[in-house]
Short mmCIF file of C-alpha atoms and ligand atoms in Angstrom, two decimals:
data_model
loop_
_atom_site.label_atom_id
_atom_site.label_comp_id
_atom_site.label_asym_id
_atom_site.label_seq_id
_atom_site.Cartn_x
_atom_site.Cartn_y
_atom_site.Cartn_z
CA MET A 1 -101.05 51.23 112.56
CA SER A 2 -100.09 50.46 116.01
CA GLY A 3 -100.67 52.81 118.59
CA LEU A 4 -96.93 53.69 119.21
CA CYS A 5 -95.81 53.87 115.54
CA GLU A 6 -96.29 56.69 113.08
CA GLU A 7 -96.03 55.67 109.35
CA ILE A 8 -93.43 57.44 107.12
CA GLY A 9 -95.02 58.37 103.64
CA LEU A 10 -93.38 58.65 100.39
CA ARG A 11 -91.65 62.02 100.01
CA GLN A 12 -88.43 63.61 98.66
CA PRO A 13 -85.13 62.28 99.50
CA VAL A 14 -83.44 64.29 102.33
CA TRP A 15 -80.99 65.89 100.30
CA LEU A 16 -83.72 67.31 98.05
CA ASN A 17 -85.76 68.56 100.97
CA PRO A 18 -85.35 72.48 101.14
CA LEU A 19 -85.59 72.49 104.76
CA ASN A 20 -82.49 70.86 105.14
CA LEU A 21 -80.69 74.15 103.34
CA ILE A 22 -81.65 75.91 106.52
CA ARG A 23 -80.39 73.68 109.10
CA VAL A 24 -78.15 75.19 111.61
CA MET A 25 -75.58 72.63 112.10
CA PRO A 26 -72.13 73.43 110.32
CA ALA A 27 -71.72 70.68 107.58
CA LYS A 28 -68.66 69.25 109.07
CA GLU A 29 -69.91 68.67 112.46
CA ARG A 30 -73.20 67.07 111.03
CA GLU A 31 -71.26 64.83 108.80
CA PHE A 32 -69.03 63.62 111.79
CA ARG A 33 -72.16 63.05 113.81
CA LEU A 34 -73.90 60.99 111.07
CA SER A 35 -70.82 58.89 110.34
CA HIS A 36 -70.55 58.29 113.93
CA SER A 37 -74.07 57.23 114.59
CA ARG A 38 -74.66 53.47 115.31
CA ILE A 39 -77.48 51.95 113.36
CA ILE A 40 -78.41 48.07 114.10
CA VAL A 41 -80.51 46.37 111.64
CA VAL A 42 -82.36 43.59 113.16
CA GLY A 43 -83.02 40.65 110.74
CA ALA A 44 -81.14 39.51 107.85
CA GLY A 45 -83.95 38.57 105.53
CA VAL A 46 -84.20 40.54 102.16
CA ALA A 47 -85.72 43.66 104.02
CA GLY A 48 -82.83 43.84 106.54
CA LEU A 49 -79.80 43.08 104.04
CA ALA A 50 -81.32 45.82 101.63
CA CYS A 51 -81.71 48.30 104.29
CA ALA A 52 -78.32 47.92 105.70
CA LEU A 53 -77.08 48.32 102.37
CA GLU A 54 -78.65 51.44 101.67
CA LEU A 55 -77.95 52.84 105.06
CA GLU A 56 -74.36 52.14 104.62
CA GLU A 57 -74.15 53.82 101.29
CA ARG A 58 -75.48 56.94 103.06
CA GLY A 59 -72.56 56.87 105.17
CA LEU A 60 -73.72 55.37 108.34
CA GLN A 61 -72.18 53.11 110.70
CA VAL A 62 -74.21 49.73 110.43
CA GLU A 63 -74.35 46.24 111.89
CA VAL A 64 -76.81 43.54 111.30
CA VAL A 65 -78.07 41.10 114.10
CA GLU A 66 -79.74 37.75 112.89
CA ARG A 67 -81.47 35.07 115.08
CA GLY A 68 -80.54 32.37 112.74
CA ARG A 69 -77.08 30.62 112.77
CA ARG A 70 -76.85 31.19 109.03
CA LEU A 71 -78.39 33.13 105.96
CA GLY A 72 -81.79 31.71 105.36
CA ASP A 73 -82.42 30.30 108.86
CA GLY A 74 -86.02 31.00 109.76
CA SER A 75 -86.24 33.53 106.95
CA CYS A 76 -89.32 33.81 104.77
CA SER A 77 -87.06 35.52 102.10
CA TRP A 78 -85.43 31.99 101.53
CA MET A 79 -88.58 30.40 100.43
CA ALA A 80 -89.51 33.07 97.83
CA GLY A 81 -89.84 32.43 94.13
CA GLY A 82 -87.77 35.71 93.42
CA MET A 83 -89.82 36.97 90.82
CA LEU A 84 -89.42 40.77 89.99
CA ALA A 85 -92.98 40.95 88.08
CA PRO A 86 -94.29 44.24 88.86
CA TRP A 87 -96.49 44.36 85.76
CA CYS A 88 -98.00 40.68 86.20
CA GLU A 89 -98.39 41.75 90.00
CA ARG A 90 -100.38 44.92 89.07
CA ALA A 91 -103.21 42.51 87.94
CA SER A 92 -104.13 41.56 91.33
CA THR A 93 -102.52 44.59 93.56
CA ASP A 94 -102.54 48.18 94.30
CA ALA A 95 -101.00 50.37 91.88
CA ALA A 96 -98.39 51.19 94.59
CA VAL A 97 -96.69 47.78 94.16
CA LEU A 98 -95.94 48.77 90.35
CA THR A 99 -94.59 52.33 91.24
CA LEU A 100 -92.63 51.11 93.99
CA GLY A 101 -91.48 47.64 92.31
CA GLU A 102 -90.38 49.09 88.83
CA PRO A 103 -87.16 50.56 90.05
CA SER A 104 -86.09 47.45 91.84
CA LEU A 105 -85.19 45.77 88.48
CA SER A 106 -82.34 48.19 88.10
CA TRP A 107 -81.45 47.92 91.83
CA TRP A 108 -81.21 44.22 91.75
CA SER A 109 -79.35 44.23 88.37
CA ARG A 110 -76.71 46.55 89.68
CA ARG A 111 -76.09 44.36 93.16
CA PHE A 112 -76.74 41.01 91.79
CA ALA A 113 -75.16 39.81 88.69
CA GLY A 114 -77.43 36.71 88.58
CA THR A 115 -80.55 38.84 87.94
CA VAL A 116 -82.15 37.50 84.76
CA ARG A 117 -83.85 40.11 82.66
CA ASN A 118 -85.88 37.65 80.14
CA GLY A 119 -89.30 38.82 80.93
CA SER A 120 -92.16 36.45 82.18
CA LEU A 121 -94.82 34.64 80.14
CA VAL A 122 -98.48 34.13 81.18
CA VAL A 123 -100.21 31.13 79.74
CA ALA A 124 -103.70 29.42 79.85
CA PRO A 125 -105.41 26.26 78.81
CA ARG A 126 -107.39 26.81 75.88
CA ARG A 127 -110.58 26.71 77.64
CA ASP A 128 -109.42 29.41 80.08
CA THR A 129 -108.28 31.95 77.44
CA ALA A 130 -110.98 34.52 78.84
CA GLU A 131 -108.53 34.34 82.03
CA LEU A 132 -105.81 35.90 79.82
CA THR A 133 -107.93 38.50 78.41
CA ARG A 134 -109.07 39.56 82.13
CA PHE A 135 -105.53 39.48 83.08
CA ALA A 136 -104.34 41.63 80.46
CA GLU A 137 -107.08 44.07 81.17
CA ARG A 138 -105.99 44.79 84.58
CA THR A 139 -102.28 45.54 83.56
CA GLU A 140 -99.82 47.28 81.25
CA ARG A 141 -96.47 46.64 79.39
CA CYS A 142 -97.42 43.18 77.92
CA ASP A 143 -97.76 41.91 74.24
CA TRP A 144 -100.22 39.27 73.03
CA VAL A 145 -98.14 36.27 71.58
CA ASP A 146 -99.39 33.34 69.48
CA GLY A 147 -98.37 29.89 69.55
CA GLU A 148 -95.17 30.46 67.11
CA GLN A 149 -93.85 33.10 69.30
CA ILE A 150 -94.57 31.17 72.50
CA ALA A 151 -92.18 28.31 70.66
CA ARG A 152 -89.73 30.93 70.03
CA LEU A 153 -89.58 32.18 73.51
CA GLU A 154 -90.03 28.73 75.23
CA PRO A 155 -89.06 25.96 72.65
CA ASP A 156 -90.04 23.32 75.37
CA LEU A 157 -93.69 24.86 75.40
CA SER A 158 -93.94 24.60 71.57
CA GLY A 159 -97.55 23.26 70.79
CA ARG A 160 -98.83 23.44 74.21
CA PHE A 161 -100.55 26.92 74.09
CA HIS A 162 -102.02 28.84 71.36
CA ARG A 163 -102.05 32.36 73.02
CA ALA A 164 -100.04 33.87 75.81
CA LEU A 165 -99.02 37.40 77.40
CA PHE A 166 -95.41 38.28 77.38
CA PHE A 167 -93.97 40.63 79.75
CA PRO A 168 -90.77 41.58 78.51
CA ASP A 169 -89.42 43.87 81.14
CA GLU A 170 -89.84 41.74 84.17
CA ALA A 171 -86.87 39.93 85.72
CA HIS A 172 -86.29 37.07 88.50
CA LEU A 173 -83.39 35.77 90.67
CA ASP A 174 -82.48 32.91 92.99
CA PRO A 175 -83.23 34.25 96.34
CA ARG A 176 -80.73 31.71 97.69
CA ARG A 177 -77.86 33.20 95.54
CA ALA A 178 -79.13 36.88 95.75
CA LEU A 179 -79.30 36.95 99.55
CA PRO A 180 -75.76 35.75 99.95
CA ALA A 181 -74.59 38.29 97.21
CA LEU A 182 -75.98 41.01 99.34
CA ALA A 183 -74.32 39.73 102.48
CA ASP A 184 -71.06 39.50 100.56
CA GLU A 185 -71.50 43.17 99.53
CA LEU A 186 -71.91 44.18 102.99
CA GLY A 187 -68.95 42.24 104.06
CA LYS A 188 -66.96 44.31 101.51
CA ARG A 189 -68.14 47.31 103.02
CA SER A 190 -67.25 46.14 106.66
CA VAL A 191 -70.71 45.80 107.82
CA PRO A 192 -70.88 42.74 110.17
CA ILE A 193 -73.66 40.32 110.19
CA ARG A 194 -74.07 38.65 113.61
CA PHE A 195 -75.60 35.43 113.44
CA GLY A 196 -77.13 33.60 116.13
CA ALA A 197 -78.27 36.83 117.96
CA ASP A 198 -81.69 37.01 119.34
CA PHE A 199 -82.30 40.56 119.54
CA ALA A 200 -84.33 41.73 122.45
CA SER A 201 -83.98 45.23 123.33
CA ALA A 202 -82.12 48.41 122.31
CA ASP A 203 -81.66 49.38 125.92
CA GLY A 204 -78.28 50.73 126.70
CA LEU A 205 -76.87 50.14 123.24
CA GLY A 206 -76.85 53.62 122.23
CA ALA A 207 -77.75 52.80 118.64
CA LEU A 208 -80.91 53.37 116.29
CA ILE A 209 -82.66 50.25 115.43
CA VAL A 210 -84.04 49.46 112.02
CA ASP A 211 -86.26 46.65 112.77
CA CYS A 212 -86.78 44.05 109.89
CA ARG A 213 -87.72 41.08 111.89
CA GLY A 214 -90.56 40.15 109.47
CA LEU A 215 -93.41 38.25 111.13
CA SER A 216 -91.51 38.21 114.53
CA ALA A 217 -92.08 42.00 114.77
CA ARG A 218 -95.62 41.40 115.73
CA ASP A 219 -94.89 42.34 119.37
CA ALA A 220 -94.36 45.79 118.04
CA LEU A 221 -96.69 45.84 115.06
CA PRO A 222 -99.69 44.09 116.14
CA ASP A 223 -101.70 44.35 112.84
CA LEU A 224 -99.21 42.22 111.19
CA ARG A 225 -100.59 39.12 110.02
CA GLY A 226 -98.97 35.79 108.31
CA VAL A 227 -100.29 34.63 104.80
CA ARG A 228 -99.06 31.09 104.25
CA GLY A 229 -97.21 30.19 101.18
CA GLU A 230 -96.31 26.37 100.16
CA MET A 231 -93.70 25.77 97.50
CA ILE A 232 -91.90 22.90 95.83
CA VAL A 233 -88.59 22.54 94.39
CA VAL A 234 -88.04 20.00 91.63
CA ARG A 235 -85.41 19.04 89.11
CA SER A 236 -86.17 17.81 85.50
CA ARG A 237 -83.69 16.76 83.07
CA ASP A 238 -86.07 16.97 80.26
CA LEU A 239 -87.23 20.51 80.62
CA SER A 240 -85.64 23.77 79.84
CA LEU A 241 -87.36 27.30 80.68
CA SER A 242 -85.93 30.71 80.49
CA ARG A 243 -88.16 32.70 82.40
CA PRO A 244 -91.00 32.44 84.90
CA ILE A 245 -94.31 31.00 83.41
CA ARG A 246 -97.52 31.90 85.10
CA LEU A 247 -100.46 29.34 84.58
CA LEU A 248 -103.86 31.02 84.81
CA HIS A 249 -106.51 28.88 86.11
CA PRO A 250 -109.70 29.68 87.89
CA ARG A 251 -108.80 27.30 90.60
CA LEU A 252 -105.19 26.45 90.60
CA PRO A 253 -103.10 29.68 89.48
CA LEU A 254 -99.41 28.70 89.53
CA TYR A 255 -95.93 29.81 88.63
CA ILE A 256 -92.92 28.15 87.87
CA VAL A 257 -89.51 29.85 88.25
CA PRO A 258 -86.39 28.34 86.55
CA ARG A 259 -83.26 28.30 88.80
CA GLY A 260 -80.87 26.88 86.23
CA GLU A 261 -79.49 23.50 86.04
CA GLY A 262 -82.87 21.82 85.49
CA VAL A 263 -84.14 23.14 88.95
CA PHE A 264 -87.32 24.86 89.19
CA MET A 265 -89.38 26.25 91.92
CA ILE A 266 -93.26 25.62 91.75
CA GLY A 267 -95.11 28.21 93.72
CA ALA A 268 -97.21 28.96 95.48
CA THR A 269 -100.32 28.91 97.62
CA MET A 270 -101.92 31.99 99.40
CA ILE A 271 -103.56 30.76 102.40
CA GLU A 272 -104.82 33.04 105.10
CA SER A 273 -103.50 30.95 107.90
CA GLU A 274 -100.70 31.25 110.18
CA GLU A 275 -100.20 27.47 110.57
CA ARG A 276 -96.58 26.68 110.22
CA GLY A 277 -96.75 22.90 109.99
CA GLY A 278 -95.65 21.11 106.75
CA ALA A 279 -97.31 21.53 103.42
CA SER A 280 -100.77 20.00 103.13
CA VAL A 281 -101.37 17.04 100.72
CA ARG A 282 -104.10 18.90 99.03
CA SER A 283 -101.68 22.08 98.31
CA THR A 284 -99.06 19.72 96.94
CA VAL A 285 -101.29 17.74 94.81
CA GLU A 286 -102.58 20.87 93.52
CA LEU A 287 -99.32 22.56 92.79
CA LEU A 288 -98.04 19.36 91.17
CA ASN A 289 -101.13 18.97 89.14
CA ALA A 290 -100.81 22.33 87.78
CA ALA A 291 -97.03 21.80 86.98
CA TYR A 292 -98.21 18.68 85.13
CA ALA A 293 -100.64 20.54 83.29
CA LEU A 294 -97.93 23.16 82.07
CA HIS A 295 -95.90 20.32 80.81
CA PRO A 296 -96.24 16.49 81.34
CA ALA A 297 -92.40 16.37 81.77
CA PHE A 298 -93.01 17.58 85.34
CA GLY A 299 -94.67 14.07 85.97
CA GLU A 300 -90.99 12.74 85.82
CA ALA A 301 -89.43 15.62 87.79
CA GLU A 302 -87.58 14.73 91.12
CA ILE A 303 -88.78 16.43 94.12
CA LEU A 304 -85.82 18.13 96.02
CA GLU A 305 -87.97 20.22 98.46
CA ILE A 306 -91.36 21.12 99.70
CA GLY A 307 -91.35 24.34 101.92
CA VAL A 308 -93.73 26.49 103.72
CA ASP A 309 -93.64 29.73 105.31
CA LEU A 310 -95.86 32.65 106.24
CA ARG A 311 -95.61 36.10 104.41
CA PRO A 312 -95.63 39.06 106.83
CA ALA A 313 -98.47 41.27 105.65
CA PHE A 314 -100.47 44.30 107.04
CA PRO A 315 -104.18 44.56 106.44
CA ASP A 316 -103.94 46.37 103.15
CA ASN A 317 -101.24 44.07 101.99
CA LEU A 318 -98.83 47.03 101.43
CA PRO A 319 -95.43 47.36 102.88
CA ALA A 320 -94.59 50.25 105.37
CA VAL A 321 -91.82 51.85 107.11
CA ARG A 322 -93.17 52.95 110.71
CA ARG A 323 -91.52 54.89 113.26
CA GLY A 324 -91.73 53.84 116.85
CA PRO A 325 -89.54 55.11 120.26
CA GLY A 326 -85.97 54.57 119.27
CA ALA A 327 -86.66 52.29 116.29
CA PHE A 328 -88.06 52.23 112.58
CA TYR A 329 -89.86 49.19 111.47
CA VAL A 330 -89.79 47.94 107.67
CA ASN A 331 -92.34 45.14 107.31
CA GLY A 332 -95.30 44.11 105.57
CA LEU A 333 -93.51 43.09 102.40
CA TYR A 334 -96.25 40.26 101.87
CA ARG A 335 -95.68 38.58 98.45
CA HIS A 336 -93.40 41.08 97.23
CA GLY A 337 -90.33 41.19 99.48
CA PHE A 338 -87.74 40.92 96.61
CA LEU A 339 -89.75 43.33 94.50
CA LEU A 340 -90.24 45.81 97.19
CA ALA A 341 -87.41 45.63 99.56
CA PRO A 342 -85.16 48.21 97.48
CA ALA A 343 -87.99 50.86 97.59
CA MET A 344 -88.60 50.44 101.34
CA ALA A 345 -84.80 50.41 102.20
CA LYS A 346 -84.60 53.72 100.52
CA ARG A 347 -87.51 55.06 102.36
CA ALA A 348 -86.09 53.64 105.68
CA ALA A 349 -82.88 55.27 104.97
CA ASP A 350 -84.52 58.74 104.19
CA ALA A 351 -86.49 58.52 107.29
CA VAL A 352 -83.22 57.44 109.45
CA LEU A 353 -81.23 60.30 108.00
CA ASP A 354 -84.02 62.89 108.84
CA SER A 355 -84.29 61.50 112.40
CA LEU A 356 -80.48 61.76 112.98
CA MET A 357 -80.38 65.24 111.65
CA GLU A 358 -83.38 66.46 113.74
CA THR A 359 -81.53 64.99 116.98
CA SER A 360 -78.30 66.49 115.94
CA ASP A 361 -79.86 70.19 115.20
CA ALA A 362 -81.90 69.91 118.61
CA ASP A 363 -78.84 68.79 120.54
CA LEU A 364 -76.99 71.90 118.93
CA ARG A 365 -79.58 74.32 119.63
CA GLN A 366 -79.58 73.08 123.27
CA ARG A 367 -75.79 73.60 123.59
CA ARG A 368 -76.25 77.22 122.24
CA SER A 369 -78.90 78.32 124.62
CA ALA A 370 -77.13 76.71 127.47
C1 LIG B 401 -93.63 30.69 98.93
C2 LIG B 401 -93.30 32.29 98.91
C3 LIG B 401 -93.11 32.36 97.57
C4 LIG B 401 -92.70 34.08 97.43
N1 LIG B 401 -92.32 34.39 96.34
C5 LIG B 401 -91.83 35.79 96.05
C6 LIG B 401 -91.56 36.34 94.87
O1 LIG B 401 -91.42 35.51 93.92
N2 LIG B 401 -91.22 37.67 94.91
C7 LIG B 401 -90.84 38.46 95.81
O2 LIG B 401 -90.73 39.56 95.84
N3 LIG B 401 -91.49 37.93 97.16
C8 LIG B 401 -91.89 36.67 97.23
N4 LIG B 401 -92.26 36.06 98.35
C9 LIG B 401 -92.36 37.05 99.63
C10 LIG B 401 -91.15 37.24 100.42
O3 LIG B 401 -90.36 36.08 100.46
C11 LIG B 401 -91.40 38.17 101.52
O4 LIG B 401 -91.99 39.16 101.46
C12 LIG B 401 -90.00 38.49 102.33
O5 LIG B 401 -89.26 37.41 102.48
C13 LIG B 401 -90.22 39.19 103.69
O6 LIG B 401 -88.99 39.52 103.95
P1 LIG B 401 -88.59 40.24 105.36
O7 LIG B 401 -86.99 40.57 105.22
O8 LIG B 401 -89.41 41.16 105.70
O9 LIG B 401 -88.80 38.90 106.26
P2 LIG B 401 -87.79 37.48 106.55
O10 LIG B 401 -87.23 37.04 105.37
O11 LIG B 401 -88.61 36.52 107.42
O12 LIG B 401 -86.76 38.17 107.68
C14 LIG B 401 -86.77 38.31 108.86
C15 LIG B 401 -85.31 37.82 109.61
O13 LIG B 401 -85.61 38.43 111.01
C16 LIG B 401 -84.84 37.35 111.72
N5 LIG B 401 -85.35 37.70 113.19
C17 LIG B 401 -86.58 37.47 113.55
N6 LIG B 401 -86.60 37.88 114.98
C18 LIG B 401 -85.26 38.30 115.49
C19 LIG B 401 -84.71 38.64 116.40
N7 LIG B 401 -85.49 38.66 117.58
N8 LIG B 401 -83.37 38.83 116.33
C20 LIG B 401 -82.53 38.73 115.37
N9 LIG B 401 -83.09 38.45 114.08
C21 LIG B 401 -84.56 38.03 114.03
C22 LIG B 401 -85.37 36.09 111.05
O14 LIG B 401 -84.55 35.00 111.67
C23 LIG B 401 -85.19 36.46 109.69
O15 LIG B 401 -84.02 36.16 109.15
C24 LIG B 401 -92.75 34.70 98.62
C25 LIG B 401 -92.99 34.26 99.90
C26 LIG B 401 -93.39 32.96 99.81
C27 LIG B 401 -93.67 32.33 101.51
#
C-alpha cells in the first residue's frame, strides 16, 4: 500500500449498512447532493468502463477521460484473451479470484450479448497427463472427460487427446467487441467518454476522481508493477473451436481463445519484465509451437497480429480499490481484468457513495452548528 492511500476492503453494500439508517441528512437533500456530485473516471480500459457504468447505475453524474484517441489505444485491455475462467484460474491463484470472479459471468452476460458460455477445456499431451491431475486437485467444478466426450465437445480435437478437464460454467468474450459494447451502453446513459484527454490533476475541477489508469498510475501507486504478456492472433480456415482450450505443459502452458470466423487468440506469456518492446523470437516460437502441438492445422494459419502489453499488478497479484486524497484508485487487475473488473467496480462504487455521504453529512452538521 502506498503511504498516501488506504485500502478499501470487502464489506456490505452501502444500502445494507445499518449505520446509514441513522444518517442525519434528510433523504431528499442527500439524493439531490448525490445526483449533483461529479465523478471523473480516468482511463477507458475495462476497469474504467466497468466503474463508470456501475457509478452511473447508482445515480451519479459520471464522465470518462481517456488519453488514447480511441478505445483500445494504449490499453492493456485491448490485448486480453477475454477468458472468464475463475475455476481454471483457481488452480494457480488465490481463492479471492474465484470469489470475486464468479459473479462476473452474469455481469458480462447481462451487459454484452457476445458473452459465450460454453465452458473451457483443459488438455495435456499423453505424457503430461499427471499435469491434468495436479490441475484438477487445485480447483473445483470440473469434470473429467474421455476421448469420445472431447470429440463431442470439440470435433476438431477428435483423436488428439484421450483425457481432459471440462469446466462447464466458464465463459469467454472478445475484448475488442466487449469494450465497445460497454462504451455504447455508457453513451446511451449520456456518460461522455472524452478521448485524447491526458488527465493530469483534479485541482480546480470540483470532482471526485476514480483513477483507472492501469500501469500509468504508478506515480500514485508505487508498488504497482508490469507483468509482460505476449499474444498472437491467427486465422485458420481449417479449424473450428467453440470454447477456450488450455494446453498444460510443464514448459509451455498455453491457451487458445476462439474469436469467431476462424480467428483465434493464442496467449500468453507471463514474464516479470516491464520491457514494452515487440514480442521476442523465443516467445513467438514457443506460443506457435504450443499451438501446433494442440493441432497441426495451426501450422497453416495466417498470423494477423503479434501483440505485447504489461499487466498492472500489485505485489500479491490481487486487485484493490484504494483511497487517496480526492481520488479512488482501482488497479492491480493483473491477468484478470475482465474477470474481476465487475467486482472491483462494485467495490469502488460502494466506496465512492460512502465517501459522498460522509462529506454531505459532515457538511450539514457544520451548517447546523454554525
Ligand atoms: C496478453 C494478455 C492476455 C490477457 N488475458 C486476459 C484474460 O483472458 N482474461 C482477463 O480477465 N484478463 C486478461 N488479461 C489482463 C487484462 O488485460 C488486464 O488485467 C486489464 O486490461 C487491466 O485493465 P485496466 O483497465 O486496469 O488497464 P488498461 O486496460 O491499461 O486501461 C488503462 C487506461 O487508462 C488510460 N490512461 C492512462 N493514463 C491516462 C491519463 N493520464 N489520462 C487519461 N487516460 C489515461 C490508458 O490509455 C488506458 O486506456 C490479459 C492481459 C494480457 C497482456
